[in-house]
Amino acid sequence: MTVGRQSGTISGVNTVYTTTITQEARRRGIGLEVIEAQTPIFILKHDGRKIRCYNSLTDRVGAVSFHLAQDKRLAHLFLERYGFPVPRQIKYEQPAAALAFLEKHKSVVVKPCREWGGRGISVAVTTEADLQSAIARAQKFGADVVIEQYVEGVDHRLIFVDGLFVAAIRREPAFVVGNGASSIRALILRKNARVGNNEADNRIPLDAETRRNLAAFGLGYGSVPRKGQSVQVRLTSNFHTGGTVTEITPTVNAELVREAQKIVRLFDVPVLGVDFLVNAQTLRHWVIELSPDLAISPPEGKKVAVHFLDYLFPETRAAVKSAPAARSTKLVRKLKASQRRPRSSRKHRS
């Protein structure tokens, strides 16, 4: 089934993660064939060529490379082997080993090996009881679970397409603002109700993890913040748990871009997000995850989609009147030369 007009749209391919790509494709005269609308899997077609896509993941990605980047344990081992700064981590196998790891590091993060969007993740786990609950929660999303040293920092994602730095975003945890009368539960419900259909995944979960996170701040669902008081309600910064996203492409630290560039070359995945936690005071940073199937969505999505389609169908660049914004920034011009140099064999350690 080919979709070429507004009347031919299908609900599953109308999510912002897909339309950011398909709208840019239509602008360029690239055809779209929907294979499975709800997944969504679709084919982009131009000048006799066809490329299968699942959002930003395409059939140009090798299965082994994707698995290596997407699996949190494998990606961590690979990054550690090449000297990149990563938090300490173990794969969960025995309760005793997990407890010993917690006792050593005092605070840990528990997450499924192969999930996305913050699903099943518990942050800043400090007690044995919470550790057991966090492991059980993560295992609902898959048998393989990792336990990681908790490190503090601001969440940055750097996005690369075809080896080139395209965009950077800062992700911050969900929060509500008090009015002096409403409980935190009511404020969350009110904020969730304002989320538009295109951002339905940006709602704050009213679950046990939010309750635990609030308790860490000495609060609960029934607490009433004073008027104007901003209250953080989650420890994860994912958009899919109500977090906020700000594009920081022009101001992101150039050293961070250079380090991410080396990671991208190492993994050799055409579209890759490199997630860092950056200490705001010391600027020390850790690589926490990689995203080989990242969502292309606002605020940086349009820019990423332009580069994505430049990569897949370079002959359609002429159909785009304006140059991509990311390449016009001073930072990207400054980094062009370093991005084209051969990869250094020097290891980076925290």
Short mmCIF file of C-alpha atoms in Angstrom, two decimals:
data_model
loop_
_atom_site.label_atom_id
_atom_site.label_comp_id
_atom_site.label_asym_id
_atom_site.label_seq_id
_atom_site.Cartn_x
_atom_site.Cartn_y
_atom_site.Cartn_z
CA MET A 1 0.00 0.00 0.00
CA THR A 2 1.47 3.35 -1.03
CA VAL A 3 0.74 6.48 0.94
CA GLY A 4 1.11 9.65 -1.07
CA ARG A 5 -1.67 11.99 0.08
CA GLN A 6 -2.93 13.32 3.39
CA SER A 7 -6.07 11.21 3.05
CA GLY A 8 -3.92 8.10 2.89
CA THR A 9 -2.34 8.47 6.30
CA ILE A 10 -2.48 5.62 8.80
CA SER A 11 -2.55 5.97 12.59
CA GLY A 12 0.63 4.01 13.33
CA VAL A 13 2.75 5.97 10.86
CA ASN A 14 1.38 9.27 12.13
CA THR A 15 3.47 9.29 15.31
CA VAL A 16 5.96 12.14 15.41
CA TYR A 17 8.85 9.64 15.32
CA THR A 18 7.78 8.60 11.82
CA THR A 19 6.22 11.75 10.38
CA THR A 20 9.40 13.74 11.00
CA ILE A 21 11.03 11.42 8.44
CA THR A 22 8.13 10.91 6.05
CA GLN A 23 7.25 14.61 5.75
CA GLU A 24 10.82 15.42 4.77
CA ALA A 25 10.79 12.46 2.36
CA ARG A 26 7.66 13.76 0.64
CA ARG A 27 9.24 17.22 0.30
CA ARG A 28 12.02 15.56 -1.68
CA GLY A 29 9.76 13.44 -3.85
CA ILE A 30 10.75 10.21 -2.10
CA GLY A 31 8.01 7.58 -2.23
CA LEU A 32 6.60 5.90 0.87
CA GLU A 33 5.20 2.39 1.11
CA VAL A 34 3.80 1.25 4.45
CA ILE A 35 4.48 -2.40 5.26
CA GLU A 36 3.08 -2.52 8.80
CA ALA A 37 1.39 0.63 10.01
CA GLN A 38 1.33 0.00 13.75
CA THR A 39 4.99 -1.00 14.15
CA PRO A 40 5.63 1.06 11.92
CA ILE A 41 7.76 -0.48 9.18
CA PHE A 42 7.87 1.33 5.86
CA ILE A 43 9.87 1.52 2.63
CA LEU A 44 11.37 4.70 1.20
CA LYS A 45 11.67 4.61 -2.60
CA HIS A 46 13.48 6.85 -5.06
CA ASP A 47 14.95 6.42 -8.52
CA GLY A 48 14.55 2.63 -8.47
CA ARG A 49 16.10 2.18 -5.01
CA LYS A 50 14.24 0.91 -1.95
CA ILE A 51 15.29 1.15 1.70
CA ARG A 52 13.31 -0.51 4.49
CA CYS A 53 12.94 1.56 7.67
CA TYR A 54 11.73 1.23 11.22
CA ASN A 55 11.83 4.89 12.21
CA SER A 56 15.57 5.75 12.04
CA LEU A 57 16.66 2.09 11.86
CA THR A 58 17.20 0.89 8.29
CA ASP A 59 18.29 -2.25 6.49
CA ARG A 60 21.69 -0.60 6.02
CA VAL A 61 22.54 -1.43 9.64
CA GLY A 62 24.38 -4.69 10.22
CA ALA A 63 22.65 -7.05 12.65
CA VAL A 64 25.78 -7.60 14.73
CA SER A 65 26.62 -3.88 14.92
CA PHE A 66 23.05 -3.07 15.97
CA HIS A 67 23.02 -5.78 18.65
CA LEU A 68 26.39 -4.63 19.99
CA ALA A 69 25.22 -1.03 20.33
CA GLN A 70 21.68 -1.73 21.53
CA ASP A 71 22.49 -4.29 24.25
CA LYS A 72 23.47 -2.26 27.32
CA ARG A 73 25.83 -4.92 28.67
CA LEU A 74 27.62 -5.56 25.37
CA ALA A 75 27.92 -1.85 24.56
CA HIS A 76 29.35 -1.20 28.04
CA LEU A 77 31.94 -3.98 27.70
CA PHE A 78 32.96 -2.75 24.26
CA LEU A 79 33.29 0.88 25.39
CA GLU A 80 35.23 -0.15 28.50
CA ARG A 81 37.61 -2.27 26.44
CA TYR A 82 38.48 0.76 24.30
CA GLY A 83 39.06 3.01 27.30
CA PHE A 84 35.97 5.21 27.25
CA PRO A 85 34.68 6.49 30.63
CA VAL A 86 31.77 4.32 31.74
CA PRO A 87 30.25 3.66 35.18
CA ARG A 88 31.06 0.32 36.81
CA GLN A 89 28.55 -2.33 35.80
CA ILE A 90 27.66 -5.99 36.33
CA LYS A 91 25.12 -8.28 34.73
CA TYR A 92 22.62 -9.55 37.28
CA GLU A 93 23.06 -13.27 37.95
CA GLN A 94 22.93 -13.87 41.72
CA PRO A 95 21.27 -11.81 44.50
CA ALA A 96 24.41 -11.99 46.65
CA ALA A 97 26.61 -10.49 43.93
CA ALA A 98 24.04 -7.76 43.28
CA LEU A 99 23.92 -6.86 46.98
CA ALA A 100 27.73 -6.82 47.20
CA PHE A 101 27.82 -4.44 44.21
CA LEU A 102 25.30 -2.15 45.93
CA GLU A 103 27.26 -2.19 49.19
CA LYS A 104 30.42 -1.25 47.30
CA HIS A 105 28.93 1.63 45.29
CA LYS A 106 26.21 2.74 47.78
CA SER A 107 23.84 3.82 44.99
CA VAL A 108 23.08 1.98 41.73
CA VAL A 109 20.96 2.02 38.59
CA VAL A 110 19.07 -1.12 37.55
CA LYS A 111 17.91 -1.52 33.95
CA PRO A 112 16.90 -4.11 31.37
CA CYS A 113 19.63 -4.92 28.85
CA ARG A 114 17.55 -4.25 25.77
CA GLU A 115 14.88 -1.63 26.41
CA TRP A 116 14.48 2.03 25.49
CA GLY A 117 12.64 5.13 26.66
CA GLY A 118 13.43 4.60 30.34
CA ARG A 119 11.29 1.47 30.52
CA GLY A 120 12.08 -0.70 33.54
CA ILE A 121 14.86 1.58 34.81
CA SER A 122 15.29 2.35 38.51
CA VAL A 123 17.74 5.12 39.42
CA ALA A 124 19.59 5.83 42.69
CA VAL A 125 18.69 2.53 44.35
CA THR A 126 20.25 2.51 47.83
CA THR A 127 18.62 -0.27 49.89
CA GLU A 128 18.46 -4.04 49.60
CA ALA A 129 14.65 -3.98 49.48
CA ASP A 130 14.62 -1.40 46.68
CA LEU A 131 17.29 -3.38 44.84
CA GLN A 132 15.14 -6.51 44.88
CA SER A 133 12.12 -4.51 43.66
CA ALA A 134 14.17 -2.83 40.94
CA ILE A 135 15.48 -6.15 39.63
CA ALA A 136 11.97 -7.61 39.54
CA ARG A 137 10.72 -4.50 37.74
CA ALA A 138 13.49 -4.65 35.13
CA GLN A 139 12.90 -8.37 34.54
CA LYS A 140 9.33 -7.61 33.45
CA PHE A 141 10.93 -6.21 30.28
CA GLY A 142 13.42 -9.03 29.76
CA ALA A 143 15.40 -11.67 31.61
CA ASP A 144 18.76 -9.92 31.16
CA VAL A 145 19.34 -7.08 33.62
CA VAL A 146 22.35 -4.88 34.39
CA ILE A 147 23.24 -3.11 37.62
CA GLU A 148 25.34 0.00 37.25
CA GLN A 149 27.15 2.41 39.52
CA TYR A 150 25.02 5.56 39.95
CA VAL A 151 26.80 8.68 38.73
CA GLU A 152 25.36 12.19 38.86
CA GLY A 153 25.26 14.49 35.89
CA VAL A 154 23.20 16.24 33.25
CA ASP A 155 21.96 13.95 30.47
CA HIS A 156 23.29 14.84 27.01
CA ARG A 157 22.57 12.97 23.79
CA LEU A 158 24.78 13.62 20.76
CA ILE A 159 23.35 12.47 17.44
CA PHE A 160 25.42 11.41 14.44
CA VAL A 161 24.35 10.54 10.91
CA ASP A 162 26.78 8.89 8.49
CA GLY A 163 29.62 9.68 10.88
CA LEU A 164 28.87 13.41 11.10
CA PHE A 165 27.75 15.28 14.20
CA VAL A 166 24.24 16.57 13.53
CA ALA A 167 22.60 17.61 16.81
CA ALA A 168 22.84 17.58 20.59
CA ILE A 169 20.06 17.62 23.15
CA ARG A 170 19.92 18.02 26.91
CA ARG A 171 17.36 15.82 28.66
CA GLU A 172 16.05 16.67 32.11
CA PRO A 173 13.78 14.73 34.50
CA ALA A 174 10.04 15.31 34.75
CA PHE A 175 8.83 18.01 37.11
CA VAL A 176 5.65 19.77 38.18
CA VAL A 177 5.11 23.32 39.43
CA GLY A 178 3.06 23.82 42.56
CA ASN A 179 0.08 26.17 42.92
CA GLY A 180 -0.13 26.04 46.70
CA ALA A 181 -3.33 24.00 46.69
CA SER A 182 -3.00 20.87 44.52
CA SER A 183 -1.25 17.64 45.48
CA ILE A 184 1.63 16.29 43.42
CA ARG A 185 -0.67 13.56 42.09
CA ALA A 186 -3.17 16.19 40.89
CA LEU A 187 -0.39 18.29 39.34
CA ILE A 188 0.93 15.25 37.45
CA LEU A 189 -2.55 14.37 36.17
CA ARG A 190 -3.08 17.98 35.05
CA LYS A 191 0.27 18.12 33.27
CA ASN A 192 -0.35 14.76 31.58
CA ALA A 193 -3.75 15.98 30.37
CA ARG A 194 -2.06 18.88 28.56
CA VAL A 195 0.21 16.59 26.55
CA GLY A 196 -0.82 16.63 22.88
CA ASN A 197 -1.54 13.55 20.80
CA ASN A 198 1.80 13.90 18.99
CA GLU A 199 3.61 13.75 22.35
CA ALA A 200 1.51 11.08 24.05
CA ASP A 201 4.67 9.27 25.20
CA ASN A 202 5.71 12.32 27.23
CA ARG A 203 3.37 11.61 30.14
CA ILE A 204 4.67 11.16 33.69
CA PRO A 205 3.90 7.63 34.97
CA LEU A 206 1.92 7.40 38.19
CA ASP A 207 3.71 4.26 39.30
CA ALA A 208 5.80 2.78 42.09
CA GLU A 209 9.02 4.22 40.64
CA THR A 210 7.66 7.78 40.70
CA ARG A 211 6.51 7.14 44.29
CA ARG A 212 10.00 5.90 45.22
CA ASN A 213 11.65 8.88 43.52
CA LEU A 214 9.40 11.31 45.39
CA ALA A 215 10.20 9.55 48.66
CA ALA A 216 13.90 10.18 47.98
CA PHE A 217 13.06 13.90 48.10
CA GLY A 218 10.98 13.47 51.25
CA LEU A 219 7.72 13.83 49.32
CA GLY A 220 4.73 11.72 48.30
CA TYR A 221 1.81 11.83 45.89
CA GLY A 222 -0.23 13.67 48.52
CA SER A 223 2.35 16.41 49.16
CA VAL A 224 1.24 19.95 48.25
CA PRO A 225 4.08 22.10 46.85
CA ARG A 226 3.94 25.83 47.50
CA LYS A 227 2.94 28.17 44.70
CA GLY A 228 5.66 28.42 42.05
CA GLN A 229 7.74 25.61 43.56
CA SER A 230 9.27 23.31 40.94
CA VAL A 231 9.30 19.68 42.09
CA GLN A 232 11.29 16.96 40.33
CA VAL A 233 9.16 13.81 40.27
CA ARG A 234 11.38 11.33 38.37
CA LEU A 235 15.09 10.54 38.45
CA THR A 236 15.23 9.30 34.84
CA SER A 237 15.47 12.05 32.24
CA ASN A 238 13.80 10.18 29.38
CA PHE A 239 11.16 11.95 27.29
CA HIS A 240 9.03 8.81 27.64
CA THR A 241 8.80 9.27 31.42
CA GLY A 242 7.76 12.92 31.20
CA GLY A 243 11.21 14.45 30.82
CA THR A 244 11.96 17.65 28.93
CA VAL A 245 14.24 17.98 25.90
CA THR A 246 16.23 21.07 24.86
CA GLU A 247 18.41 21.32 21.77
CA ILE A 248 21.95 22.49 22.62
CA THR A 249 23.74 21.86 19.30
CA PRO A 250 25.52 25.25 19.08
CA THR A 251 26.75 25.22 22.69
CA VAL A 252 27.62 21.58 23.40
CA ASN A 253 31.18 21.02 24.65
CA ALA A 254 33.48 20.34 21.68
CA GLU A 255 35.47 17.72 23.61
CA LEU A 256 32.26 15.77 24.14
CA VAL A 257 31.62 15.84 20.39
CA ARG A 258 35.13 14.58 19.65
CA GLU A 259 34.79 11.70 22.10
CA ALA A 260 31.37 10.75 20.72
CA GLN A 261 32.82 10.87 17.20
CA LYS A 262 35.36 8.21 18.15
CA ILE A 263 32.59 6.02 19.56
CA VAL A 264 30.55 6.38 16.36
CA ARG A 265 33.54 5.34 14.24
CA LEU A 266 34.15 2.38 16.52
CA PHE A 267 30.59 1.03 16.29
CA ASP A 268 30.08 1.91 12.61
CA VAL A 269 26.30 2.43 12.85
CA PRO A 270 24.92 5.00 10.35
CA VAL A 271 22.55 6.73 12.80
CA LEU A 272 23.68 6.69 16.42
CA GLY A 273 22.88 8.58 19.59
CA VAL A 274 25.63 8.69 22.22
CA ASP A 275 24.31 9.38 25.72
CA PHE A 276 26.52 11.06 28.32
CA LEU A 277 26.08 12.16 31.90
CA VAL A 278 28.07 15.36 32.42
CA ASN A 279 28.94 16.79 35.83
CA ALA A 280 28.02 20.47 35.58
CA GLN A 281 30.79 21.59 37.97
CA THR A 282 33.78 19.44 37.00
CA LEU A 283 32.69 18.63 33.40
CA ARG A 284 33.70 15.03 34.07
CA HIS A 285 31.53 12.76 31.96
CA TRP A 286 30.49 9.14 31.53
CA VAL A 287 29.06 7.30 28.55
CA ILE A 288 25.88 5.66 29.81
CA GLU A 289 24.14 4.27 26.71
CA LEU A 290 24.07 4.13 22.93
CA SER A 291 20.96 4.41 20.78
CA PRO A 292 21.21 2.81 17.31
CA ASP A 293 17.44 3.12 16.77
CA LEU A 294 16.83 6.57 18.24
CA ALA A 295 13.58 8.46 17.81
CA ILE A 296 13.82 11.32 15.31
CA SER A 297 11.49 13.85 16.90
CA PRO A 298 11.32 17.52 18.01
CA PRO A 299 13.08 19.68 18.90
CA GLU A 300 16.07 18.44 16.89
CA GLY A 301 14.17 15.97 14.70
CA LYS A 302 13.72 18.02 11.53
CA LYS A 303 17.44 18.71 11.36
CA VAL A 304 18.26 15.03 11.92
CA ALA A 305 15.72 13.94 9.29
CA VAL A 306 17.40 16.19 6.69
CA HIS A 307 20.78 14.55 7.32
CA PHE A 308 19.18 11.10 7.50
CA LEU A 309 17.66 11.46 4.03
CA ASP A 310 20.82 13.10 2.68
CA TYR A 311 22.59 9.91 3.74
CA LEU A 312 20.00 7.50 2.33
CA PHE A 313 19.23 9.41 -0.89
CA PRO A 314 22.03 11.92 -1.55
CA GLU A 315 20.65 12.65 -5.01
CA THR A 316 17.60 14.34 -3.40
CA ARG A 317 19.64 17.08 -1.72
CA ALA A 318 18.96 19.36 -4.69
CA ALA A 319 15.26 19.24 -3.80
CA VAL A 320 15.98 20.92 -0.48
CA LYS A 321 16.22 24.69 -0.86
CA SER A 322 17.77 25.54 2.51
CA ALA A 323 20.97 24.05 3.90
CA PRO A 324 20.69 22.00 7.13
CA ALA A 325 21.04 24.22 10.17
CA ALA A 326 23.55 21.96 11.95
CA ARG A 327 26.18 22.48 9.28
CA SER A 328 25.88 26.25 9.56
CA THR A 329 26.82 26.41 13.23
CA LYS A 330 30.25 27.60 14.26
CA LEU A 331 30.78 24.43 16.28
CA VAL A 332 30.23 22.11 13.33
CA ARG A 333 32.45 24.18 11.05
CA LYS A 334 35.14 24.03 13.71
CA LEU A 335 34.81 20.25 14.00
CA LYS A 336 34.76 19.37 10.29
CA ALA A 337 38.50 18.90 10.09
CA SER A 338 38.71 16.74 13.23
CA GLN A 339 35.82 14.55 12.05
CA ARG A 340 37.71 13.68 8.88
CA ARG A 341 40.99 12.75 10.56
CA PRO A 342 41.91 9.05 10.94
CA ARG A 343 40.77 7.57 14.24
CA SER A 344 43.31 7.92 17.01
CA SER A 345 44.42 4.76 18.79
CA ARG A 346 44.85 6.65 22.07
CA LYS A 347 42.57 5.42 24.83
CA HIS A 348 40.49 7.83 26.93
CA ARG A 349 40.07 7.17 30.60
CA SER A 350 38.09 8.96 33.26
#
